[in-house]
XYZ file of C-alpha atoms in Angstrom:
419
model
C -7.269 28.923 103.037
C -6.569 32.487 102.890
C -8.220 35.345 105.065
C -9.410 38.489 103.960
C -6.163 39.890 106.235
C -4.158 38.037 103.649
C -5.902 39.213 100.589
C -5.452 42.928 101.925
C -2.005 42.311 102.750
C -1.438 41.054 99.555
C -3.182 43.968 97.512
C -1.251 46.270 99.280
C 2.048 44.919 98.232
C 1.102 45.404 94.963
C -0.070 49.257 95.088
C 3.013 50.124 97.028
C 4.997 48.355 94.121
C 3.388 50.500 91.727
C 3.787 53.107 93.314
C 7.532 53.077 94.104
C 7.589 52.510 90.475
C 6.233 55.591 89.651
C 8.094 57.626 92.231
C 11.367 55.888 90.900
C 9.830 56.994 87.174
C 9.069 60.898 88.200
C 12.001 61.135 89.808
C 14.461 59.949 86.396
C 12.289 62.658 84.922
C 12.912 65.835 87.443
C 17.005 64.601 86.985
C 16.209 65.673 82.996
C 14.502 68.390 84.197
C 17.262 69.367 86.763
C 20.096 68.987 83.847
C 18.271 71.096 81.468
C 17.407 73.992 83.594
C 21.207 73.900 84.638
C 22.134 74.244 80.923
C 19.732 76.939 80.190
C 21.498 78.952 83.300
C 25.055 78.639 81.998
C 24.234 79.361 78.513
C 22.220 82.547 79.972
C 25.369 83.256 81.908
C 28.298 82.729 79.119
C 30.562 85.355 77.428
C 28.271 87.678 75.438
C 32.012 88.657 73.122
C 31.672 85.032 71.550
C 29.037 86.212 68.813
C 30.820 89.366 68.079
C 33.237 89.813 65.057
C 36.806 90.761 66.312
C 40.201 90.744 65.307
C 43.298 90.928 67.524
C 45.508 94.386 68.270
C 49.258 94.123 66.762
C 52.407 95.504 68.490
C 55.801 96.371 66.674
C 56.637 97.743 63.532
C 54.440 99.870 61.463
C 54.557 101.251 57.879
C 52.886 103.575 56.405
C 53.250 103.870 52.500
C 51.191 103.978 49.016
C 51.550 101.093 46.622
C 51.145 101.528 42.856
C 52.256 99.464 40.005
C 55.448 100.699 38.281
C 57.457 99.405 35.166
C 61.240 98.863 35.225
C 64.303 101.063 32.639
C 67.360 101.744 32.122
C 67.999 105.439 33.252
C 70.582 105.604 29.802
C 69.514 103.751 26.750
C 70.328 103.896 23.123
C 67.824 103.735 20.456
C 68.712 101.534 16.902
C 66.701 103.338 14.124
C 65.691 101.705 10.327
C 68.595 103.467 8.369
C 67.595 106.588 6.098
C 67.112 104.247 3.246
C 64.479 104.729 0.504
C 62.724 101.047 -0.267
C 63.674 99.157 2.892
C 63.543 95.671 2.865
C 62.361 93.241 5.191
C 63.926 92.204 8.384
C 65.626 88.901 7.623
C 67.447 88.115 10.816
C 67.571 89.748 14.487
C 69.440 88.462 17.165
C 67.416 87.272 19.954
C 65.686 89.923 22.679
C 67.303 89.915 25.928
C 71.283 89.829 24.769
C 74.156 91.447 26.015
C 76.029 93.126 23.768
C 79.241 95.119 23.086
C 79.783 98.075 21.241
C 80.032 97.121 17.631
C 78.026 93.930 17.578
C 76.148 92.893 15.189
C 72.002 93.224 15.822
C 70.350 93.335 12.746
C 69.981 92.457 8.979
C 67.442 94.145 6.375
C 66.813 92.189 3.138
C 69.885 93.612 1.447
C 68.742 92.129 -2.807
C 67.395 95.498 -3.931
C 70.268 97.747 -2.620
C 72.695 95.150 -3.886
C 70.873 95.612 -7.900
C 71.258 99.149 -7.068
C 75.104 99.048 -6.552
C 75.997 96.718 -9.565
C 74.026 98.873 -11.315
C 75.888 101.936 -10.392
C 79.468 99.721 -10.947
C 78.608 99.252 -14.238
C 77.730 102.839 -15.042
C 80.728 103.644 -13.253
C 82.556 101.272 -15.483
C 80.913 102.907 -18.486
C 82.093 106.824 -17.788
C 85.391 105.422 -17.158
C 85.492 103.680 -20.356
C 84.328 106.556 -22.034
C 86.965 108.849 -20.109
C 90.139 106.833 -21.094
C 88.485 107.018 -25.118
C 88.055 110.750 -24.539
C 91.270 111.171 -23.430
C 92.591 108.517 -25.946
C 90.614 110.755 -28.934
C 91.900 113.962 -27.586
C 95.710 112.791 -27.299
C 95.271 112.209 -31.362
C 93.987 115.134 -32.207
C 96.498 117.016 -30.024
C 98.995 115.184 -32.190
C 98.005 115.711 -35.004
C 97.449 119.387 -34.565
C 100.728 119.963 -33.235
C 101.698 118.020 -35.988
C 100.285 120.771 -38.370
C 101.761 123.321 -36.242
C 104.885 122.561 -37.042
C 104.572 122.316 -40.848
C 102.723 125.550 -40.676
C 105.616 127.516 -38.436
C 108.514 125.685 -40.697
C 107.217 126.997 -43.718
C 106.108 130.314 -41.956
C 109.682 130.486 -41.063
C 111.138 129.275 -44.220
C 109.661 132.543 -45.970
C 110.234 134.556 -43.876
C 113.834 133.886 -44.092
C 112.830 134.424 -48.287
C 111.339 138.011 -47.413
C 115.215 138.815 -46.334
C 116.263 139.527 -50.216
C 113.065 140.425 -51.732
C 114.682 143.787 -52.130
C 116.754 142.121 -55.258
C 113.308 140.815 -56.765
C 110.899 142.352 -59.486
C 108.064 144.255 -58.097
C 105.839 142.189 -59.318
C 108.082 138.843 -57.648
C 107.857 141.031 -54.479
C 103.985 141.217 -54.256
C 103.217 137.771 -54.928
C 106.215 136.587 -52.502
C 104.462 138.973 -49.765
C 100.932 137.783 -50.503
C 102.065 134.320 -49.844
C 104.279 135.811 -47.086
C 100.647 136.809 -45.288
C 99.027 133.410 -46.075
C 101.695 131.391 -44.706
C 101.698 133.661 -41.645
C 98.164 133.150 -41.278
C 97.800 129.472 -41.937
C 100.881 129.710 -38.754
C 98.694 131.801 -36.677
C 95.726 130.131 -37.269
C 97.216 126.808 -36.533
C 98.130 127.923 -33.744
C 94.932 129.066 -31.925
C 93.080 126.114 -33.347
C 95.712 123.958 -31.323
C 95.125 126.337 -28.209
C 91.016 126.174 -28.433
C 91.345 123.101 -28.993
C 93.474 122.949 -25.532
C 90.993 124.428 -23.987
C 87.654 122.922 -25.468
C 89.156 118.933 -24.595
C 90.201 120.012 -21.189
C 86.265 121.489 -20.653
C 85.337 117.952 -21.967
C 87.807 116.317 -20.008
C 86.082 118.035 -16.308
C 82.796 117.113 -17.655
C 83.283 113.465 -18.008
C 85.264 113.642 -15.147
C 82.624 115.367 -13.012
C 80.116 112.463 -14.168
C 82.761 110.062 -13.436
C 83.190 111.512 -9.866
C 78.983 111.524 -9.160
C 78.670 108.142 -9.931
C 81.287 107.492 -7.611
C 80.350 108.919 -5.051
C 77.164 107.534 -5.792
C 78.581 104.035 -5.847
C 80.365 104.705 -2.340
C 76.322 105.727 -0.714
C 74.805 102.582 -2.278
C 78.099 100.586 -1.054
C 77.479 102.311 2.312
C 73.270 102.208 2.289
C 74.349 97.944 1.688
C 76.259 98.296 4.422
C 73.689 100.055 6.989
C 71.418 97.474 6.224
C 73.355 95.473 8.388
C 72.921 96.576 12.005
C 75.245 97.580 14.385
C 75.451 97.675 18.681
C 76.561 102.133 18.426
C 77.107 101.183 22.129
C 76.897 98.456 24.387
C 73.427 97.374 26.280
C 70.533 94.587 26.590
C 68.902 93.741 23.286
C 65.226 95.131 23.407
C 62.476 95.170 20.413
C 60.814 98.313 19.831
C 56.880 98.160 19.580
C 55.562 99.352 16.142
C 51.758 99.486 15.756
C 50.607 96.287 13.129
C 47.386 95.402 12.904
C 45.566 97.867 14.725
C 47.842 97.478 17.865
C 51.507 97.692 19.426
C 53.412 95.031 19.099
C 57.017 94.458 19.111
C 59.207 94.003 15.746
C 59.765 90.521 14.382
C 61.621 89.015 10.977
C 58.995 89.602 8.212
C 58.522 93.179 9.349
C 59.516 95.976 6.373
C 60.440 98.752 8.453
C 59.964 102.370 7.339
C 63.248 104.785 7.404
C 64.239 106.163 10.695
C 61.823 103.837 12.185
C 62.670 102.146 15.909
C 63.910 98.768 15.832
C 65.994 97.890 18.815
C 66.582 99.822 22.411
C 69.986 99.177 24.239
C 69.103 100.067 27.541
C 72.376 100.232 29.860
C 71.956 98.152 32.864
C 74.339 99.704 35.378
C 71.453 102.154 36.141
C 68.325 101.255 36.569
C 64.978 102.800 37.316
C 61.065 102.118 37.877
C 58.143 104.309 36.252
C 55.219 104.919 38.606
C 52.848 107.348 39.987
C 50.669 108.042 42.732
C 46.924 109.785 42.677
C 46.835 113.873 43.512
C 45.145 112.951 46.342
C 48.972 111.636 47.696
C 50.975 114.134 45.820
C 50.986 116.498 49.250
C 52.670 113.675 50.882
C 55.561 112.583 48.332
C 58.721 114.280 48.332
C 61.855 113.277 46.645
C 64.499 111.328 48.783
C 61.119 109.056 50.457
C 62.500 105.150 50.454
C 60.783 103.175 47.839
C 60.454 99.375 48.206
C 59.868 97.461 44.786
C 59.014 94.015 43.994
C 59.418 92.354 40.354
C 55.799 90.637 39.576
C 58.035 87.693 37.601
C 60.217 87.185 41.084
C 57.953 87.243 44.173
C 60.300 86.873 46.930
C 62.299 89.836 45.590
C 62.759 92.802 47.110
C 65.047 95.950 45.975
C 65.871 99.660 48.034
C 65.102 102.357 45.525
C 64.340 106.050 46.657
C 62.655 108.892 45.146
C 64.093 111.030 42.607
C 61.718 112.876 40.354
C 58.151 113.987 40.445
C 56.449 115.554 37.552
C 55.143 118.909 37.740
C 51.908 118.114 35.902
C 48.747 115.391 36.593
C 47.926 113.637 33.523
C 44.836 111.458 33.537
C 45.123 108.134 34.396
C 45.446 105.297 31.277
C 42.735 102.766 33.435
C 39.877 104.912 32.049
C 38.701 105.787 36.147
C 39.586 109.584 34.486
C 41.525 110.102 37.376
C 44.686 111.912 37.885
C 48.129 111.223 38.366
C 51.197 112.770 39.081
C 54.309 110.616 37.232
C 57.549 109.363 39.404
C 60.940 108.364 38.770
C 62.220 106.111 41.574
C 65.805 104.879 41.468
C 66.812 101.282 42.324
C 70.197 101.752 44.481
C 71.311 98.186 44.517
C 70.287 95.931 41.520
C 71.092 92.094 40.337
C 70.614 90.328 36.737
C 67.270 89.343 38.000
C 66.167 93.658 36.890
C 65.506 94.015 33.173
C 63.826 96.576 31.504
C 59.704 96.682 30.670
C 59.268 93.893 33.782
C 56.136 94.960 35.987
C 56.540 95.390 39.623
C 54.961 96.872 42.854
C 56.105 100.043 44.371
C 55.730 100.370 47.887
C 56.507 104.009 48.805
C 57.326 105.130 52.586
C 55.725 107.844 53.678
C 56.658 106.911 57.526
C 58.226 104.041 59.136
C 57.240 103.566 63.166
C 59.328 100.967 65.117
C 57.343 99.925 68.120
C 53.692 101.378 67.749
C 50.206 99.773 68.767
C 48.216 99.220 65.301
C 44.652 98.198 64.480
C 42.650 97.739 61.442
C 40.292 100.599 60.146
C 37.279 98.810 60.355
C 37.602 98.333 63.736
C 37.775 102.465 64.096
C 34.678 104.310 65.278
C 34.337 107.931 64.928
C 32.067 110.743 66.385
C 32.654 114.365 65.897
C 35.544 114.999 68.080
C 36.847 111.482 68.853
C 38.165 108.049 67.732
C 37.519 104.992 69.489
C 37.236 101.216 69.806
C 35.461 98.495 71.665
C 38.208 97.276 73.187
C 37.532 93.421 75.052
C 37.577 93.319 79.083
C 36.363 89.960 80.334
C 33.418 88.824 78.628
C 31.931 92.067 77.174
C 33.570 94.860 74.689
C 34.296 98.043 76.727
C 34.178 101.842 74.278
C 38.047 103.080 74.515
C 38.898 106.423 73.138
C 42.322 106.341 70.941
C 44.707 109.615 69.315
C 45.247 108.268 65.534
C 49.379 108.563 65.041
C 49.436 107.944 61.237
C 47.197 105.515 58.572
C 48.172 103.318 55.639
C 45.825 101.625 53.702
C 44.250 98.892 56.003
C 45.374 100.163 59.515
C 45.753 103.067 61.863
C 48.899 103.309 64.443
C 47.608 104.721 67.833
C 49.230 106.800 70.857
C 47.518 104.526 73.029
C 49.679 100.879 73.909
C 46.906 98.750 74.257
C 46.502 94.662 74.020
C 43.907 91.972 73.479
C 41.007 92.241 71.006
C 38.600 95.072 69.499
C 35.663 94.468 68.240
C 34.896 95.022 64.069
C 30.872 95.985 65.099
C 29.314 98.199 67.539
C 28.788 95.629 70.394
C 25.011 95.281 71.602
């Protein structure tokens, strides 16, 4: 039977259980404890930079240039007007926009039925005047005929009594008078005859330069109808790339099509010669001071992007105009020259102009928004370790999303002011 020493010994193998249990129990707790203060410590201690926006610093090459959209021509081209025709037609066939052509091609054809009435009209009045010529003529060679005709009879008997008036001496007085009076009648009728024939001369040849006159106008105005037939039918004056003109239809521009009744002298077709080629742009007056001709020009064709052609400066206007974008800004126009081209360049195609205002080869740069400024100085928060440090910079040149520095520097700057 058990003692009370045993019953003691026993309770107090239990309590120490219990409590070794809950010394084993804090303890798993304080190793939490232990773990989580450690964390909070090396998050305290960690890089303040990693929060902060930054970008790195680039080394090499550095350009600085303006870019502006420009439009690509033909320095040379030559322009294909409507012929000066009254009553065009429509256009019934074009050849197709983007063709080569030689001089003397064919481009064009207007609706040639009305100018085609017009000329058999004017061959059959031709026909007409010419008929009525060769019946003049026919007439007047009668009546010449038969005048001469006359003529004669009238100067043989002219001279037949006037041979008689030899021996009127012999005759009565009486014989004498009447042979005289018919003497002077017969001379008459001879004289008479004979300026009737020359009037007559005269009066059929008048006719003759009158009909002949008409005959020559409609002629000539057969050979202009002949000829307005022909210009209906268009032409290449000189070799080039086949380009529609814009006419405004409908309340806009819009470039010519079949269907289209063109008005005389009117545009229809540019030849632009492709051995020279050039791009339209323009900068803002705010850029003018730094554009001068001769500055390298870099262009890229929207329709090709991996293109890329060498052009250089070689005209600026004198005058701003406003700019066409509505901004009312203004603009100063440039002619930029493409010095080596390829069949890929064809006039009206859209492309990017890069101009070079400076080129540096081996230059530290760094984006804008990473500049700082105060009155006298530029700097950045440039990183050392695990905070940004402030580092004063010289500012070499700018383009539109960086700034090359004097200063060679490496690493990263900060976009923010650093707290």
């Amino acid at each position: 039977m058990p003692t009370k020493i045993d019953h003691y010994c026993i309770n107090l193998c239990v309590e120490t259980k219990e409590v070794i249990k809950w010394a084993l129990k804090t303890m798993k707790y304080i190793k939490y404890l232990y773990i989580l203060s450690t964390l909070i410590y090396l998050f305290s201690c960690s890089d303040k930079t990693a929060t902060t926006p930054s970008i790195d610093i680039k080394n090499g090459k550095f350009d600085v240039l303006i870019s502006e959209t420009g439009e690509v021509r033909a320095k040379k081209s030559t322009v294909v007007n409507a012929p000066m025709v009254r009553g065009l037609g429509k256009i019934i066939d074009i050849v197709p926009e983007g063709t080569k052509v030689k001089k003397g091609d064919y481009l064009l054809q207007l609706d040639p039925e009305e100018a085609q009435l017009k000329v058999e009209a004017k061959e059959n009045e031709l026909n007409t005047l010419k008929a009525e010529l060769e019946k003049s003529d026919a007439n007047h060679q009668f009546q010449i005929k038969q005048m001469e005709l006359s003529l004669e009879n009238a100067e043989y008997r002219y001279q037949l009594e006037k041979m008689g008036m030899n021996n009127i001496e012999f005759e009565s007085k009486s014989k004498q008078e009447e042979k005289k009076i018919q003497f002077k009648i017969t001379s008459n009728n001879y004289i008479e005859n004979k300026e009737k024939l020359k009037l007559q001369k005269i009066i059929n040849a008048t006719e003759r330069k009158r009909l002949q006159s008409k005959y020559r106008k409609a002629e000539m105005e057969l050979y202009n109808q002949k000829k307005q037939l022909e210009n209906l039918r268009l032409t290449a004056p000189e070799g080039g790339l086949v380009v529609y003109a814009k006419t405004w239809k409908n309340g806009r521009m819009s470039k010519i099509q079949i269907g289209d009744t063109p008005w005389s002298g009117m545009s229809l077709v540019e030849l632009p010669d492709l051995s020279e080629i050039e791009v339209d742009t323009y900068v803002n007056e705010v850029d003018i001071s730094r554009i001068k001709v001769g500055l390298k020009v870099k262009v890229y064709l929207d329709a090709f992007k991996d293109s890329e052609y060498i052009g250089e400066i070689v005209s600026i206007s004198r005058l701003a105009r406003r700019d066409q974008d509505g901004s009312g800004a203004k603009v100063f126009d440039i002619v930029v020259k493409i010095l080596e081209i390829d069949e890929k360049l064809k006039p009206g195609m859209s492309s990017r102009c890069d101009i070079m205002i400076n080129e540096y080869d081996n230059v530290t740069s760094i984006p804008l928004e990473a500049i700082f400024n105060s009155d006298t100085t530029s700097y950045v928060y440039l990183k050392k370790g695990g905070s940004f440090k402030k580092k004063e910079i010289t500012i070499l040149d700018k383009n539109s999303t960086h700034a090359a520095i004097k200063e060679k520097l490496k690493g990263v700057v900060s976009l923010d002011v650093p707290e």
